[in-house]
Amino acid sequence: MNLLIMDLEATCYEKSPPPRFVSETIEIGAVMLDTTKLSVLTEYQCFVRPVLFPELSPFCRDLTSITQQEVNQGLSLKEAVYGLETLTWQHQSLFCSWGHYDRKQLKKECASKGVPYPFSAKHLNLKEAHSSFYGVKKMGMRGALKHLQIPLVGTHHRGIDDARNIAKIVQRMIQDGWNWLNYVESYEK
Ligand code: AMP
Ligand code: MG
């Protein structure tokens, strides 16, 4: 079994979003980690075109470093999610992410856009797992990297870089004796 570590970025505002603003995915980053060999089997990255509020706020561009042009040229959510699903056909895997945000955002957006949710009901919350395995408070990815003295590589809040950095945390946890099988949760699809 492999772990599919996914991190997504979405449209956002620092404060006062426009009326009826709905956040939409703008990048999907994913790393397929072989938990036995502790090696990366494959990666997936794509930009996604937001359709309800297509213009990125300056705050969102600054936070993520994703440009308007990148999302304009991005895939539709349907195409992006299909790419993610293809990974799950190629490698038997369990969907993992840091916290509940990515799972909830993907589920909600797939439902609202009529795109099939690409994963099973099972999910592994790595934020929770990191906290309970090491007996430390729940923290963001940056905090966990610091806690484990792993350097943050790339740009924080870029989906692919976040997924790679989270994969580093998971590799360390497994080296330290973490048994991920004990942490799998099941959610309504
Ligand atoms: P992350 O995986 O931490 O990069 O965050 C995923 C998404 O959450 C971002 O693309 C934003 O849409 C949203 N987000 C993260 N941090 C903030 C923040 N400080 N203010 C508003 N939205 C945020
Ligand atoms: Mg991210």
mmCIF file with all atom_site columns, C-alpha atoms and ligand atoms in Angstrom:
data_model
loop_
_atom_site.group_PDB
_atom_site.id
_atom_site.type_symbol
_atom_site.label_atom_id
_atom_site.label_alt_id
_atom_site.label_comp_id
_atom_site.label_asym_id
_atom_site.label_entity_id
_atom_site.label_seq_id
_atom_site.pdbx_PDB_ins_code
_atom_site.Cartn_x
_atom_site.Cartn_y
_atom_site.Cartn_z
_atom_site.occupancy
_atom_site.B_iso_or_equiv
_atom_site.pdbx_formal_charge
_atom_site.auth_seq_id
_atom_site.auth_comp_id
_atom_site.auth_asym_id
_atom_site.auth_atom_id
_atom_site.pdbx_PDB_model_num
ATOM   1   C  CA  . MET A 1 1   ? 0.000   0.000  0.000   1.00 0.00 ? 1   MET A CA  1
ATOM   2   C  CA  . ASN A 1 2   ? 1.171   3.496  -0.843  1.00 0.00 ? 2   ASN A CA  1
ATOM   3   C  CA  . LEU A 1 3   ? 0.260   6.874  0.572   1.00 0.00 ? 3   LEU A CA  1
ATOM   4   C  CA  . LEU A 1 4   ? -1.077  9.483  -1.845  1.00 0.00 ? 4   LEU A CA  1
ATOM   5   C  CA  . ILE A 1 5   ? -0.203  12.789 -0.203  1.00 0.00 ? 5   ILE A CA  1
ATOM   6   C  CA  . MET A 1 6   ? -2.276  15.576 -1.730  1.00 0.00 ? 6   MET A CA  1
ATOM   7   C  CA  . ASP A 1 7   ? -2.210  19.312 -1.148  1.00 0.00 ? 7   ASP A CA  1
ATOM   8   C  CA  . LEU A 1 8   ? -4.419  21.780 -2.928  1.00 0.00 ? 8   LEU A CA  1
ATOM   9   C  CA  . GLU A 1 9   ? -4.428  25.534 -3.265  1.00 0.00 ? 9   GLU A CA  1
ATOM   10  C  CA  . ALA A 1 10  ? -7.616  27.487 -3.757  1.00 0.00 ? 10  ALA A CA  1
ATOM   11  C  CA  . THR A 1 11  ? -8.885  30.989 -4.458  1.00 0.00 ? 11  THR A CA  1
ATOM   12  C  CA  . CYS A 1 12  ? -8.989  33.082 -1.298  1.00 0.00 ? 12  CYS A CA  1
ATOM   13  C  CA  . TYR A 1 13  ? -9.235  36.548 0.185   1.00 0.00 ? 13  TYR A CA  1
ATOM   14  C  CA  . GLU A 1 14  ? -7.518  37.912 3.244   1.00 0.00 ? 14  GLU A CA  1
ATOM   15  C  CA  . LYS A 1 15  ? -10.752 39.621 4.318   1.00 0.00 ? 15  LYS A CA  1
ATOM   16  C  CA  . SER A 1 16  ? -13.986 40.848 2.758   1.00 0.00 ? 16  SER A CA  1
ATOM   17  C  CA  . PRO A 1 17  ? -14.391 38.507 -0.204  1.00 0.00 ? 17  PRO A CA  1
ATOM   18  C  CA  . PRO A 1 18  ? -16.931 39.550 -2.840  1.00 0.00 ? 18  PRO A CA  1
ATOM   19  C  CA  . PRO A 1 19  ? -20.584 38.676 -2.120  1.00 0.00 ? 19  PRO A CA  1
ATOM   20  C  CA  . ARG A 1 20  ? -21.355 34.950 -2.455  1.00 0.00 ? 20  ARG A CA  1
ATOM   21  C  CA  . PHE A 1 21  ? -17.668 34.138 -2.915  1.00 0.00 ? 21  PHE A CA  1
ATOM   22  C  CA  . VAL A 1 22  ? -16.948 30.426 -3.184  1.00 0.00 ? 22  VAL A CA  1
ATOM   23  C  CA  . SER A 1 23  ? -13.403 29.118 -2.960  1.00 0.00 ? 23  SER A CA  1
ATOM   24  C  CA  . GLU A 1 24  ? -12.225 26.990 -5.908  1.00 0.00 ? 24  GLU A CA  1
ATOM   25  C  CA  . THR A 1 25  ? -9.154  24.843 -6.451  1.00 0.00 ? 25  THR A CA  1
ATOM   26  C  CA  . ILE A 1 26  ? -6.317  26.460 -8.404  1.00 0.00 ? 26  ILE A CA  1
ATOM   27  C  CA  . GLU A 1 27  ? -3.549  23.871 -7.939  1.00 0.00 ? 27  GLU A CA  1
ATOM   28  C  CA  . ILE A 1 28  ? -3.371  20.187 -7.102  1.00 0.00 ? 28  ILE A CA  1
ATOM   29  C  CA  . GLY A 1 29  ? -0.054  18.760 -5.967  1.00 0.00 ? 29  GLY A CA  1
ATOM   30  C  CA  . ALA A 1 30  ? 0.357   15.107 -5.051  1.00 0.00 ? 30  ALA A CA  1
ATOM   31  C  CA  . VAL A 1 31  ? 3.150   12.710 -4.145  1.00 0.00 ? 31  VAL A CA  1
ATOM   32  C  CA  . MET A 1 32  ? 2.764   8.918  -4.235  1.00 0.00 ? 32  MET A CA  1
ATOM   33  C  CA  . LEU A 1 33  ? 4.921   7.506  -1.449  1.00 0.00 ? 33  LEU A CA  1
ATOM   34  C  CA  . ASP A 1 34  ? 5.908   3.843  -1.241  1.00 0.00 ? 34  ASP A CA  1
ATOM   35  C  CA  . THR A 1 35  ? 5.782   3.227  2.518   1.00 0.00 ? 35  THR A CA  1
ATOM   36  C  CA  . THR A 1 36  ? 7.957   0.114  2.372   1.00 0.00 ? 36  THR A CA  1
ATOM   37  C  CA  . LYS A 1 37  ? 10.832  1.499  0.339   1.00 0.00 ? 37  LYS A CA  1
ATOM   38  C  CA  . LEU A 1 38  ? 10.191  5.039  1.641   1.00 0.00 ? 38  LEU A CA  1
ATOM   39  C  CA  . SER A 1 39  ? 10.609  6.291  -1.891  1.00 0.00 ? 39  SER A CA  1
ATOM   40  C  CA  . VAL A 1 40  ? 8.501   8.541  -4.116  1.00 0.00 ? 40  VAL A CA  1
ATOM   41  C  CA  . LEU A 1 41  ? 6.844   6.496  -6.877  1.00 0.00 ? 41  LEU A CA  1
ATOM   42  C  CA  . THR A 1 42  ? 5.381   9.361  -8.823  1.00 0.00 ? 42  THR A CA  1
ATOM   43  C  CA  . GLU A 1 43  ? 4.206   12.949 -8.523  1.00 0.00 ? 43  GLU A CA  1
ATOM   44  C  CA  . TYR A 1 44  ? 1.279   14.873 -9.971  1.00 0.00 ? 44  TYR A CA  1
ATOM   45  C  CA  . GLN A 1 45  ? 0.889   18.604 -10.394 1.00 0.00 ? 45  GLN A CA  1
ATOM   46  C  CA  . CYS A 1 46  ? -1.576  20.744 -12.285 1.00 0.00 ? 46  CYS A CA  1
ATOM   47  C  CA  . PHE A 1 47  ? -3.059  24.196 -12.197 1.00 0.00 ? 47  PHE A CA  1
ATOM   48  C  CA  . VAL A 1 48  ? -6.835  24.406 -12.223 1.00 0.00 ? 48  VAL A CA  1
ATOM   49  C  CA  . ARG A 1 49  ? -8.988  27.117 -13.765 1.00 0.00 ? 49  ARG A CA  1
ATOM   50  C  CA  . PRO A 1 50  ? -11.464 28.684 -11.331 1.00 0.00 ? 50  PRO A CA  1
ATOM   51  C  CA  . VAL A 1 51  ? -14.794 29.388 -13.047 1.00 0.00 ? 51  VAL A CA  1
ATOM   52  C  CA  . LEU A 1 52  ? -17.064 31.066 -10.504 1.00 0.00 ? 52  LEU A CA  1
ATOM   53  C  CA  . PHE A 1 53  ? -14.601 33.790 -9.483  1.00 0.00 ? 53  PHE A CA  1
ATOM   54  C  CA  . PRO A 1 54  ? -11.895 33.428 -12.152 1.00 0.00 ? 54  PRO A CA  1
ATOM   55  C  CA  . GLU A 1 55  ? -9.788  36.383 -11.053 1.00 0.00 ? 55  GLU A CA  1
ATOM   56  C  CA  . LEU A 1 56  ? -7.250  35.694 -8.308  1.00 0.00 ? 56  LEU A CA  1
ATOM   57  C  CA  . SER A 1 57  ? -7.167  38.269 -5.510  1.00 0.00 ? 57  SER A CA  1
ATOM   58  C  CA  . PRO A 1 58  ? -3.795  39.986 -4.974  1.00 0.00 ? 58  PRO A CA  1
ATOM   59  C  CA  . PHE A 1 59  ? -3.734  38.283 -1.558  1.00 0.00 ? 59  PHE A CA  1
ATOM   60  C  CA  . CYS A 1 60  ? -4.192  34.862 -3.177  1.00 0.00 ? 60  CYS A CA  1
ATOM   61  C  CA  . ARG A 1 61  ? -1.458  35.522 -5.751  1.00 0.00 ? 61  ARG A CA  1
ATOM   62  C  CA  . ASP A 1 62  ? 0.921   36.671 -3.001  1.00 0.00 ? 62  ASP A CA  1
ATOM   63  C  CA  . LEU A 1 63  ? 0.080   33.773 -0.687  1.00 0.00 ? 63  LEU A CA  1
ATOM   64  C  CA  . THR A 1 64  ? 0.450   31.035 -3.266  1.00 0.00 ? 64  THR A CA  1
ATOM   65  C  CA  . SER A 1 65  ? 2.794   32.666 -5.802  1.00 0.00 ? 65  SER A CA  1
ATOM   66  C  CA  . ILE A 1 66  ? 0.423   31.273 -8.459  1.00 0.00 ? 66  ILE A CA  1
ATOM   67  C  CA  . THR A 1 67  ? -0.179  33.660 -11.351 1.00 0.00 ? 67  THR A CA  1
ATOM   68  C  CA  . GLN A 1 68  ? -3.358  34.575 -13.174 1.00 0.00 ? 68  GLN A CA  1
ATOM   69  C  CA  . GLN A 1 69  ? -1.834  33.232 -16.370 1.00 0.00 ? 69  GLN A CA  1
ATOM   70  C  CA  . GLU A 1 70  ? -1.076  29.847 -14.790 1.00 0.00 ? 70  GLU A CA  1
ATOM   71  C  CA  . VAL A 1 71  ? -4.690  29.375 -13.718 1.00 0.00 ? 71  VAL A CA  1
ATOM   72  C  CA  . ASN A 1 72  ? -6.084  30.762 -16.982 1.00 0.00 ? 72  ASN A CA  1
ATOM   73  C  CA  . GLN A 1 73  ? -4.128  28.045 -18.768 1.00 0.00 ? 73  GLN A CA  1
ATOM   74  C  CA  . GLY A 1 74  ? -5.011  25.442 -16.151 1.00 0.00 ? 74  GLY A CA  1
ATOM   75  C  CA  . LEU A 1 75  ? -7.175  22.342 -16.445 1.00 0.00 ? 75  LEU A CA  1
ATOM   76  C  CA  . SER A 1 76  ? -10.863 22.191 -15.632 1.00 0.00 ? 76  SER A CA  1
ATOM   77  C  CA  . LEU A 1 77  ? -11.596 20.608 -12.246 1.00 0.00 ? 77  LEU A CA  1
ATOM   78  C  CA  . LYS A 1 78  ? -12.912 17.550 -14.069 1.00 0.00 ? 78  LYS A CA  1
ATOM   79  C  CA  . GLU A 1 79  ? -9.659  17.097 -16.024 1.00 0.00 ? 79  GLU A CA  1
ATOM   80  C  CA  . ALA A 1 80  ? -7.527  17.769 -12.935 1.00 0.00 ? 80  ALA A CA  1
ATOM   81  C  CA  . VAL A 1 81  ? -9.423  15.276 -10.798 1.00 0.00 ? 81  VAL A CA  1
ATOM   82  C  CA  . TYR A 1 82  ? -9.278  12.696 -13.577 1.00 0.00 ? 82  TYR A CA  1
ATOM   83  C  CA  . GLY A 1 83  ? -5.469  12.999 -13.469 1.00 0.00 ? 83  GLY A CA  1
ATOM   84  C  CA  . LEU A 1 84  ? -5.569  12.389 -9.736  1.00 0.00 ? 84  LEU A CA  1
ATOM   85  C  CA  . GLU A 1 85  ? -7.845  9.401  -10.183 1.00 0.00 ? 85  GLU A CA  1
ATOM   86  C  CA  . THR A 1 86  ? -5.475  7.938  -12.772 1.00 0.00 ? 86  THR A CA  1
ATOM   87  C  CA  . LEU A 1 87  ? -2.798  7.835  -10.064 1.00 0.00 ? 87  LEU A CA  1
ATOM   88  C  CA  . THR A 1 88  ? -5.049  5.713  -7.890  1.00 0.00 ? 88  THR A CA  1
ATOM   89  C  CA  . TRP A 1 89  ? -5.480  3.195  -10.725 1.00 0.00 ? 89  TRP A CA  1
ATOM   90  C  CA  . GLN A 1 90  ? -1.736  2.977  -11.251 1.00 0.00 ? 90  GLN A CA  1
ATOM   91  C  CA  . HIS A 1 91  ? -0.870  2.491  -7.573  1.00 0.00 ? 91  HIS A CA  1
ATOM   92  C  CA  . GLN A 1 92  ? -3.031  1.098  -4.816  1.00 0.00 ? 92  GLN A CA  1
ATOM   93  C  CA  . SER A 1 93  ? -3.009  3.915  -2.324  1.00 0.00 ? 93  SER A CA  1
ATOM   94  C  CA  . LEU A 1 94  ? -4.572  5.714  0.583   1.00 0.00 ? 94  LEU A CA  1
ATOM   95  C  CA  . PHE A 1 95  ? -5.447  9.415  0.333   1.00 0.00 ? 95  PHE A CA  1
ATOM   96  C  CA  . CYS A 1 96  ? -3.624  11.505 2.964   1.00 0.00 ? 96  CYS A CA  1
ATOM   97  C  CA  . SER A 1 97  ? -3.402  15.213 3.632   1.00 0.00 ? 97  SER A CA  1
ATOM   98  C  CA  . TRP A 1 98  ? -2.376  17.665 6.309   1.00 0.00 ? 98  TRP A CA  1
ATOM   99  C  CA  . GLY A 1 99  ? -5.611  18.294 8.254   1.00 0.00 ? 99  GLY A CA  1
ATOM   100 C  CA  . HIS A 1 100 ? -9.143  18.047 6.894   1.00 0.00 ? 100 HIS A CA  1
ATOM   101 C  CA  . TYR A 1 101 ? -9.066  21.069 4.581   1.00 0.00 ? 101 TYR A CA  1
ATOM   102 C  CA  . ASP A 1 102 ? -7.966  19.369 1.344   1.00 0.00 ? 102 ASP A CA  1
ATOM   103 C  CA  . ARG A 1 103 ? -10.401 16.451 1.705   1.00 0.00 ? 103 ARG A CA  1
ATOM   104 C  CA  . LYS A 1 104 ? -13.333 18.717 2.518   1.00 0.00 ? 104 LYS A CA  1
ATOM   105 C  CA  . GLN A 1 105 ? -12.576 21.266 -0.212  1.00 0.00 ? 105 GLN A CA  1
ATOM   106 C  CA  . LEU A 1 106 ? -12.199 18.561 -2.863  1.00 0.00 ? 106 LEU A CA  1
ATOM   107 C  CA  . LYS A 1 107 ? -15.344 16.754 -1.783  1.00 0.00 ? 107 LYS A CA  1
ATOM   108 C  CA  . LYS A 1 108 ? -17.425 19.932 -1.707  1.00 0.00 ? 108 LYS A CA  1
ATOM   109 C  CA  . GLU A 1 109 ? -16.136 21.229 -5.025  1.00 0.00 ? 109 GLU A CA  1
ATOM   110 C  CA  . CYS A 1 110 ? -16.523 17.878 -6.797  1.00 0.00 ? 110 CYS A CA  1
ATOM   111 C  CA  . ALA A 1 111 ? -20.126 17.699 -5.559  1.00 0.00 ? 111 ALA A CA  1
ATOM   112 C  CA  . SER A 1 112 ? -20.970 21.230 -6.646  1.00 0.00 ? 112 SER A CA  1
ATOM   113 C  CA  . LYS A 1 113 ? -19.399 20.804 -10.104 1.00 0.00 ? 113 LYS A CA  1
ATOM   114 C  CA  . GLY A 1 114 ? -20.718 17.301 -10.781 1.00 0.00 ? 114 GLY A CA  1
ATOM   115 C  CA  . VAL A 1 115 ? -17.244 15.755 -10.831 1.00 0.00 ? 115 VAL A CA  1
ATOM   116 C  CA  . PRO A 1 116 ? -16.903 12.246 -9.324  1.00 0.00 ? 116 PRO A CA  1
ATOM   117 C  CA  . TYR A 1 117 ? -14.912 12.293 -6.073  1.00 0.00 ? 117 TYR A CA  1
ATOM   118 C  CA  . PRO A 1 118 ? -11.757 10.347 -6.950  1.00 0.00 ? 118 PRO A CA  1
ATOM   119 C  CA  . PHE A 1 119 ? -11.055 8.650  -3.601  1.00 0.00 ? 119 PHE A CA  1
ATOM   120 C  CA  . SER A 1 120 ? -12.686 6.083  -1.341  1.00 0.00 ? 120 SER A CA  1
ATOM   121 C  CA  . ALA A 1 121 ? -14.197 7.146  1.986   1.00 0.00 ? 121 ALA A CA  1
ATOM   122 C  CA  . LYS A 1 122 ? -10.881 6.416  3.706   1.00 0.00 ? 122 LYS A CA  1
ATOM   123 C  CA  . HIS A 1 123 ? -8.537  9.242  4.586   1.00 0.00 ? 123 HIS A CA  1
ATOM   124 C  CA  . LEU A 1 124 ? -5.499  9.714  6.758   1.00 0.00 ? 124 LEU A CA  1
ATOM   125 C  CA  . ASN A 1 125 ? -5.139  13.056 8.530   1.00 0.00 ? 125 ASN A CA  1
ATOM   126 C  CA  . LEU A 1 126 ? -1.392  13.586 8.760   1.00 0.00 ? 126 LEU A CA  1
ATOM   127 C  CA  . LYS A 1 127 ? -1.644  16.642 11.003  1.00 0.00 ? 127 LYS A CA  1
ATOM   128 C  CA  . GLU A 1 128 ? -3.480  14.547 13.585  1.00 0.00 ? 128 GLU A CA  1
ATOM   129 C  CA  . ALA A 1 129 ? -1.083  11.616 13.087  1.00 0.00 ? 129 ALA A CA  1
ATOM   130 C  CA  . HIS A 1 130 ? 2.024   13.777 13.534  1.00 0.00 ? 130 HIS A CA  1
ATOM   131 C  CA  . SER A 1 131 ? 0.612   15.301 16.698  1.00 0.00 ? 131 SER A CA  1
ATOM   132 C  CA  . SER A 1 132 ? -0.430  12.050 18.344  1.00 0.00 ? 132 SER A CA  1
ATOM   133 C  CA  . PHE A 1 133 ? 2.623   10.037 17.262  1.00 0.00 ? 133 PHE A CA  1
ATOM   134 C  CA  . TYR A 1 134 ? 5.125   12.524 18.687  1.00 0.00 ? 134 TYR A CA  1
ATOM   135 C  CA  . GLY A 1 135 ? 2.887   13.754 21.539  1.00 0.00 ? 135 GLY A CA  1
ATOM   136 C  CA  . VAL A 1 136 ? 3.005   17.391 20.435  1.00 0.00 ? 136 VAL A CA  1
ATOM   137 C  CA  . LYS A 1 137 ? 0.252   19.925 19.766  1.00 0.00 ? 137 LYS A CA  1
ATOM   138 C  CA  . LYS A 1 138 ? -1.364  19.987 16.333  1.00 0.00 ? 138 LYS A CA  1
ATOM   139 C  CA  . MET A 1 139 ? 0.557   22.314 14.077  1.00 0.00 ? 139 MET A CA  1
ATOM   140 C  CA  . GLY A 1 140 ? 0.795   23.481 10.493  1.00 0.00 ? 140 GLY A CA  1
ATOM   141 C  CA  . MET A 1 141 ? 3.138   21.876 8.003   1.00 0.00 ? 141 MET A CA  1
ATOM   142 C  CA  . ARG A 1 142 ? 5.774   24.547 8.533   1.00 0.00 ? 142 ARG A CA  1
ATOM   143 C  CA  . GLY A 1 143 ? 5.688   23.936 12.300  1.00 0.00 ? 143 GLY A CA  1
ATOM   144 C  CA  . ALA A 1 144 ? 5.997   20.176 11.856  1.00 0.00 ? 144 ALA A CA  1
ATOM   145 C  CA  . LEU A 1 145 ? 9.009   20.579 9.548   1.00 0.00 ? 145 LEU A CA  1
ATOM   146 C  CA  . LYS A 1 146 ? 10.613  22.769 12.189  1.00 0.00 ? 146 LYS A CA  1
ATOM   147 C  CA  . HIS A 1 147 ? 9.759   20.281 14.941  1.00 0.00 ? 147 HIS A CA  1
ATOM   148 C  CA  . LEU A 1 148 ? 11.500  17.518 12.981  1.00 0.00 ? 148 LEU A CA  1
ATOM   149 C  CA  . GLN A 1 149 ? 14.318  19.796 11.809  1.00 0.00 ? 149 GLN A CA  1
ATOM   150 C  CA  . ILE A 1 150 ? 13.512  19.147 8.171   1.00 0.00 ? 150 ILE A CA  1
ATOM   151 C  CA  . PRO A 1 151 ? 14.206  22.104 5.863   1.00 0.00 ? 151 PRO A CA  1
ATOM   152 C  CA  . LEU A 1 152 ? 11.239  23.557 3.965   1.00 0.00 ? 152 LEU A CA  1
ATOM   153 C  CA  . VAL A 1 153 ? 12.111  23.093 0.298   1.00 0.00 ? 153 VAL A CA  1
ATOM   154 C  CA  . GLY A 1 154 ? 10.438  25.152 -2.437  1.00 0.00 ? 154 GLY A CA  1
ATOM   155 C  CA  . THR A 1 155 ? 7.653   27.656 -1.838  1.00 0.00 ? 155 THR A CA  1
ATOM   156 C  CA  . HIS A 1 156 ? 5.173   27.234 1.001   1.00 0.00 ? 156 HIS A CA  1
ATOM   157 C  CA  . HIS A 1 157 ? 1.538   27.404 -0.239  1.00 0.00 ? 157 HIS A CA  1
ATOM   158 C  CA  . ARG A 1 158 ? 2.410   25.900 -3.598  1.00 0.00 ? 158 ARG A CA  1
ATOM   159 C  CA  . GLY A 1 159 ? 0.515   22.619 -3.803  1.00 0.00 ? 159 GLY A CA  1
ATOM   160 C  CA  . ILE A 1 160 ? 3.345   20.509 -5.218  1.00 0.00 ? 160 ILE A CA  1
ATOM   161 C  CA  . ASP A 1 161 ? 5.957   21.914 -2.830  1.00 0.00 ? 161 ASP A CA  1
ATOM   162 C  CA  . ASP A 1 162 ? 3.649   21.462 0.155   1.00 0.00 ? 162 ASP A CA  1
ATOM   163 C  CA  . ALA A 1 163 ? 2.943   17.859 -0.903  1.00 0.00 ? 163 ALA A CA  1
ATOM   164 C  CA  . ARG A 1 164 ? 6.697   17.173 -1.236  1.00 0.00 ? 164 ARG A CA  1
ATOM   165 C  CA  . ASN A 1 165 ? 7.454   18.704 2.146   1.00 0.00 ? 165 ASN A CA  1
ATOM   166 C  CA  . ILE A 1 166 ? 4.626   16.754 3.776   1.00 0.00 ? 166 ILE A CA  1
ATOM   167 C  CA  . ALA A 1 167 ? 6.027   13.591 2.152   1.00 0.00 ? 167 ALA A CA  1
ATOM   168 C  CA  . LYS A 1 168 ? 9.353   14.333 3.880   1.00 0.00 ? 168 LYS A CA  1
ATOM   169 C  CA  . ILE A 1 169 ? 7.547   14.500 7.219   1.00 0.00 ? 169 ILE A CA  1
ATOM   170 C  CA  . VAL A 1 170 ? 5.823   11.183 6.510   1.00 0.00 ? 170 VAL A CA  1
ATOM   171 C  CA  . GLN A 1 171 ? 9.105   9.526  5.521   1.00 0.00 ? 171 GLN A CA  1
ATOM   172 C  CA  . ARG A 1 172 ? 10.602  10.646 8.845   1.00 0.00 ? 172 ARG A CA  1
ATOM   173 C  CA  . MET A 1 173 ? 7.582   9.462  10.820  1.00 0.00 ? 173 MET A CA  1
ATOM   174 C  CA  . ILE A 1 174 ? 7.825   6.002  9.255   1.00 0.00 ? 174 ILE A CA  1
ATOM   175 C  CA  . GLN A 1 175 ? 11.579  5.894  9.975   1.00 0.00 ? 175 GLN A CA  1
ATOM   176 C  CA  . ASP A 1 176 ? 10.728  6.791  13.578  1.00 0.00 ? 176 ASP A CA  1
ATOM   177 C  CA  . GLY A 1 177 ? 8.366   3.802  13.825  1.00 0.00 ? 177 GLY A CA  1
ATOM   178 C  CA  . TRP A 1 178 ? 4.982   5.314  13.000  1.00 0.00 ? 178 TRP A CA  1
ATOM   179 C  CA  . ASN A 1 179 ? 2.440   2.700  11.884  1.00 0.00 ? 179 ASN A CA  1
ATOM   180 C  CA  . TRP A 1 180 ? 0.083   4.560  9.580   1.00 0.00 ? 180 TRP A CA  1
ATOM   181 C  CA  . LEU A 1 181 ? -2.394  1.655  9.484   1.00 0.00 ? 181 LEU A CA  1
ATOM   182 C  CA  . ASN A 1 182 ? -3.590  2.680  12.953  1.00 0.00 ? 182 ASN A CA  1
ATOM   183 C  CA  . TYR A 1 183 ? -4.581  6.150  11.804  1.00 0.00 ? 183 TYR A CA  1
ATOM   184 C  CA  . VAL A 1 184 ? -6.929  5.559  8.880   1.00 0.00 ? 184 VAL A CA  1
ATOM   185 C  CA  . GLU A 1 185 ? -10.385 7.126  9.308   1.00 0.00 ? 185 GLU A CA  1
ATOM   186 C  CA  . SER A 1 186 ? -13.496 6.618  7.261   1.00 0.00 ? 186 SER A CA  1
ATOM   187 C  CA  . TYR A 1 187 ? -15.763 9.477  6.181   1.00 0.00 ? 187 TYR A CA  1
ATOM   188 C  CA  . GLU A 1 188 ? -19.044 9.648  4.338   1.00 0.00 ? 188 GLU A CA  1
ATOM   189 C  CA  . LYS A 1 189 ? -18.330 10.017 0.665   1.00 0.00 ? 189 LYS A CA  1
HETATM 190 P  P1  . AMP B 2 .   ? -2.074  25.634 2.183   1.00 0.00 ? 1   AMP B P1  1
HETATM 191 O  O1  . AMP B 2 .   ? -2.167  24.188 1.798   1.00 0.00 ? 1   AMP B O1  1
HETATM 192 O  O2  . AMP B 2 .   ? -1.644  25.877 3.580   1.00 0.00 ? 1   AMP B O2  1
HETATM 193 O  O3  . AMP B 2 .   ? -1.164  26.293 1.192   1.00 0.00 ? 1   AMP B O3  1
HETATM 194 O  O4  . AMP B 2 .   ? -3.503  26.289 2.057   1.00 0.00 ? 1   AMP B O4  1
HETATM 195 C  C1  . AMP B 2 .   ? -4.459  25.864 1.126   1.00 0.00 ? 1   AMP B C1  1
HETATM 196 C  C2  . AMP B 2 .   ? -5.388  26.999 0.796   1.00 0.00 ? 1   AMP B C2  1
HETATM 197 O  O5  . AMP B 2 .   ? -5.980  27.514 1.985   1.00 0.00 ? 1   AMP B O5  1
HETATM 198 C  C3  . AMP B 2 .   ? -4.735  28.215 0.145   1.00 0.00 ? 1   AMP B C3  1
HETATM 199 O  O6  . AMP B 2 .   ? -4.569  28.051 -1.255  1.00 0.00 ? 1   AMP B O6  1
HETATM 200 C  C4  . AMP B 2 .   ? -5.770  29.280 0.462   1.00 0.00 ? 1   AMP B C4  1
HETATM 201 O  O7  . AMP B 2 .   ? -6.889  29.194 -0.379  1.00 0.00 ? 1   AMP B O7  1
HETATM 202 C  C5  . AMP B 2 .   ? -6.201  28.897 1.869   1.00 0.00 ? 1   AMP B C5  1
HETATM 203 N  N1  . AMP B 2 .   ? -5.383  29.626 2.850   1.00 0.00 ? 1   AMP B N1  1
HETATM 204 C  C6  . AMP B 2 .   ? -4.229  29.198 3.433   1.00 0.00 ? 1   AMP B C6  1
HETATM 205 N  N2  . AMP B 2 .   ? -3.739  30.130 4.279   1.00 0.00 ? 1   AMP B N2  1
HETATM 206 C  C7  . AMP B 2 .   ? -4.601  31.184 4.212   1.00 0.00 ? 1   AMP B C7  1
HETATM 207 C  C8  . AMP B 2 .   ? -4.663  32.467 4.842   1.00 0.00 ? 1   AMP B C8  1
HETATM 208 N  N3  . AMP B 2 .   ? -3.745  32.865 5.726   1.00 0.00 ? 1   AMP B N3  1
HETATM 209 N  N4  . AMP B 2 .   ? -5.696  33.283 4.528   1.00 0.00 ? 1   AMP B N4  1
HETATM 210 C  C9  . AMP B 2 .   ? -6.655  32.906 3.647   1.00 0.00 ? 1   AMP B C9  1
HETATM 211 N  N5  . AMP B 2 .   ? -6.667  31.706 3.030   1.00 0.00 ? 1   AMP B N5  1
HETATM 212 C  C10 . AMP B 2 .   ? -5.660  30.858 3.296   1.00 0.00 ? 1   AMP B C10 1
HETATM 213 MG MG  . MG  B 3 .   ? -0.692  24.052 0.222   1.00 0.00 ? 2   MG  B MG  1
#
